[in-house]
């Protein structure tokens, strides 16, 4: 029993060495922390209360994963960072009241400021889209670990973020696609020490299984507050 416990602890330490492993851990904690609440003043609906700080911590780990793709993700990475900072500043004004994302969205909906260029609602929408992109990319990779990386990134972008980007951002992304690393390079930088492709694939599957329900709930919340179709300013 003692040996088995030690082996499990060692496996846990190993998983924490990779960005994927850290993302799995953070998302697992977020899943535990979620609670069901009922909205007021909007049609009564059961929605998930998303704790803000764990959600932002996970988004920061997403940035680390996207960094592995290289300069191609520079614009998206900067956008994620700015949106995280915007939500963190709101949290700092009242850590108790704004401990969950729903309260922030409710506040801006009540004030009529949700769709303003610098709103926290808009920041949440773009963080959601960044996670949509990440999910789409991971799903393509886990389906075929040998597929062309540039194609996987482009298809993921086209299906998740491109419909909401302006032509300047789209053009910049198209140019940056030429800098995407090959598949082997990307998988190798994602892997921990002595971690096989199969182990990376298993980790990606675990992350996907946690990310899908989170994004489903987040999409529902954004739709409830009618901000899910906001385009870039």
XYZ file of C-alpha atoms in Angstrom:
233
model
C 0.000 0.000 0.000
C 2.830 2.344 0.932
C 4.612 1.599 -2.355
C 1.416 2.269 -4.312
C 0.946 5.619 -2.569
C 4.523 6.617 -3.359
C 4.029 5.686 -7.010
C 0.883 7.825 -7.192
C 2.675 10.772 -5.606
C 5.540 10.413 -8.062
C 3.112 10.310 -10.987
C 1.435 13.456 -9.681
C 4.750 15.281 -9.424
C 5.600 14.262 -12.956
C 2.291 15.517 -14.295
C 2.840 18.907 -12.661
C 6.038 19.309 -14.670
C 4.079 19.873 -17.883
C 1.725 22.688 -18.848
C -0.939 20.163 -19.783
C -0.651 18.472 -16.390
C -0.883 21.799 -14.568
C -3.924 22.752 -16.641
C -5.605 19.462 -15.737
C -4.973 20.093 -12.047
C -6.240 23.688 -12.178
C -9.341 22.740 -14.154
C -10.093 19.891 -11.754
C -10.049 22.359 -8.849
C -12.302 24.726 -10.782
C -14.784 21.924 -11.449
C -14.956 21.164 -7.730
C -15.402 24.838 -6.822
C -18.373 25.452 -9.138
C -21.819 25.784 -7.559
C -25.304 26.142 -9.000
C -27.102 29.451 -8.532
C -30.352 31.002 -9.773
C -30.377 34.283 -11.648
C -32.560 37.192 -10.646
C -34.200 39.910 -12.751
C -33.438 37.804 -15.789
C -35.642 34.830 -16.552
C -35.093 32.419 -13.648
C -32.585 29.859 -14.842
C -30.175 27.523 -13.112
C -26.634 28.445 -14.145
C -23.194 27.638 -12.886
C -21.409 30.062 -10.604
C -17.842 30.205 -11.958
C -15.213 31.217 -9.369
C -13.197 33.949 -11.042
C -9.660 33.430 -9.708
C -9.429 29.686 -10.531
C -10.831 30.430 -13.991
C -8.185 33.093 -14.607
C -5.449 30.810 -13.282
C -6.499 28.229 -15.842
C -6.474 30.860 -18.608
C -2.881 31.723 -17.666
C -1.949 28.087 -18.142
C -3.648 28.146 -21.536
C -1.256 30.956 -22.445
C 1.683 28.705 -21.561
C 0.335 25.971 -23.828
C -0.198 28.433 -26.693
C 3.345 29.730 -26.205
C 4.556 26.330 -27.390
C 3.112 27.103 -30.821
C 5.511 30.020 -31.054
C 5.156 33.579 -32.484
C 1.994 32.599 -34.358
C 0.038 32.956 -31.119
C 1.605 36.294 -30.094
C -1.495 38.385 -30.867
C -3.859 35.909 -29.208
C -1.532 35.619 -26.210
C -1.442 39.395 -25.747
C -5.224 39.527 -26.005
C -5.600 36.820 -23.343
C -3.198 38.622 -21.004
C -5.065 41.913 -21.356
C -8.440 40.288 -20.730
C -7.144 38.472 -17.666
C -5.788 41.762 -16.298
C -9.105 43.521 -16.905
C -11.031 40.912 -14.938
C -8.408 40.861 -12.187
C -8.734 44.628 -11.759
C -12.478 44.261 -11.331
C -11.908 41.511 -8.745
C -9.489 43.754 -6.835
C -12.191 46.400 -6.353
C -14.200 43.949 -4.228
C -12.774 40.396 -3.940
C -15.865 39.157 -2.113
C -18.583 40.521 -4.407
C -16.653 39.756 -7.593
C -15.329 36.372 -6.536
C -17.294 34.800 -9.386
C -17.681 35.711 -13.031
C -21.477 35.739 -12.993
C -21.617 38.666 -10.560
C -19.431 40.735 -12.886
C -21.597 39.948 -15.903
C -24.730 40.715 -13.907
C -23.330 44.066 -12.763
C -22.456 45.207 -16.278
C -25.766 43.968 -17.690
C -27.592 46.029 -15.066
C -25.486 49.108 -15.870
C -25.835 48.615 -19.618
C -22.049 48.553 -20.040
C -21.614 44.931 -21.145
C -20.938 45.732 -24.780
C -18.526 48.621 -24.250
C -15.015 48.149 -25.712
C -13.310 47.829 -22.315
C -16.000 45.870 -20.477
C -15.248 42.802 -18.393
C -18.052 41.026 -20.230
C -16.157 41.491 -23.481
C -12.988 40.235 -21.776
C -14.831 37.089 -20.660
C -16.124 36.506 -24.183
C -12.632 36.630 -25.684
C -11.181 34.400 -22.992
C -13.945 31.944 -23.822
C -13.003 32.061 -27.499
C -9.336 31.488 -26.674
C -10.377 28.382 -24.749
C -12.605 27.336 -27.680
C -9.554 27.570 -29.936
C -7.429 25.585 -27.517
C -10.084 22.862 -27.262
C -10.468 22.646 -31.042
C -6.702 22.343 -31.492
C -6.297 19.702 -28.793
C -9.170 17.676 -30.249
C -7.511 17.682 -33.651
C -4.170 16.660 -32.179
C -5.524 13.841 -30.054
C -7.418 12.476 -33.048
C -4.241 12.278 -35.113
C -0.948 13.091 -33.393
C 0.873 12.990 -36.737
C -1.267 15.501 -38.606
C 0.125 18.702 -40.091
C 0.453 21.224 -37.275
C -0.040 24.305 -39.436
C -3.263 22.879 -40.837
C -4.510 21.969 -37.349
C -3.850 25.490 -36.049
C -5.444 27.137 -39.085
C -8.578 24.973 -38.987
C -8.961 25.547 -35.248
C -8.619 29.299 -35.720
C -11.082 29.363 -38.625
C -13.763 27.534 -36.646
C -13.471 29.455 -33.370
C -11.885 32.902 -33.552
C -11.801 34.026 -37.191
C -15.592 34.684 -37.393
C -15.172 37.335 -34.681
C -11.894 38.894 -35.819
C -11.572 41.942 -38.045
C -9.725 41.704 -41.367
C -6.486 43.122 -39.913
C -6.274 40.437 -37.227
C -7.164 37.737 -39.751
C -4.422 38.917 -42.118
C -1.868 39.029 -39.303
C -2.740 35.499 -38.255
C -2.408 34.211 -41.816
C 1.113 35.593 -42.030
C 2.049 34.205 -38.614
C 0.898 30.711 -39.618
C 4.191 30.296 -41.474
C 5.951 30.251 -38.085
C 4.022 27.290 -36.665
C 6.420 24.505 -35.577
C 6.096 21.010 -36.977
C 4.065 18.414 -35.138
C 6.996 16.599 -33.521
C 8.474 19.815 -32.143
C 5.177 20.888 -30.596
C 4.482 17.517 -28.964
C 8.044 17.301 -27.638
C 7.835 20.684 -25.900
C 4.475 19.719 -24.390
C 5.843 16.457 -23.025
C 7.536 16.144 -19.669
C 10.835 14.365 -19.105
C 10.688 10.761 -20.330
C 7.032 11.208 -21.326
C 5.955 9.234 -24.395
C 3.569 10.367 -27.134
C 0.959 8.044 -25.657
C 1.289 9.714 -22.260
C 0.942 13.169 -23.835
C -2.097 11.947 -25.739
C -3.655 10.607 -22.534
C -3.030 13.929 -20.778
C -4.623 15.829 -23.655
C -7.682 13.561 -23.495
C -7.991 14.236 -19.758
C -7.792 17.990 -20.326
C -10.388 17.808 -23.108
C -12.798 15.878 -20.877
C -12.622 18.676 -18.296
C -12.633 21.564 -20.756
C -15.754 20.535 -22.706
C -18.246 20.869 -19.793
C -16.597 24.101 -18.608
C -16.974 25.715 -22.026
C -20.535 24.468 -22.355
C -21.435 26.189 -19.088
C -19.513 29.332 -19.971
C -21.243 29.566 -23.359
C -24.608 29.289 -21.621
C -23.743 32.078 -19.184
C -22.519 34.415 -21.942
C -25.641 33.719 -23.985
C -27.812 34.416 -20.958
C -26.300 37.892 -20.677
C -26.434 38.347 -24.474
C -22.745 39.055 -24.995
C -21.728 35.857 -26.807
C -21.849 37.461 -30.276
C -19.640 40.444 -29.553
C -17.045 41.066 -32.291
C -13.606 42.646 -31.990
C -13.579 46.433 -31.708
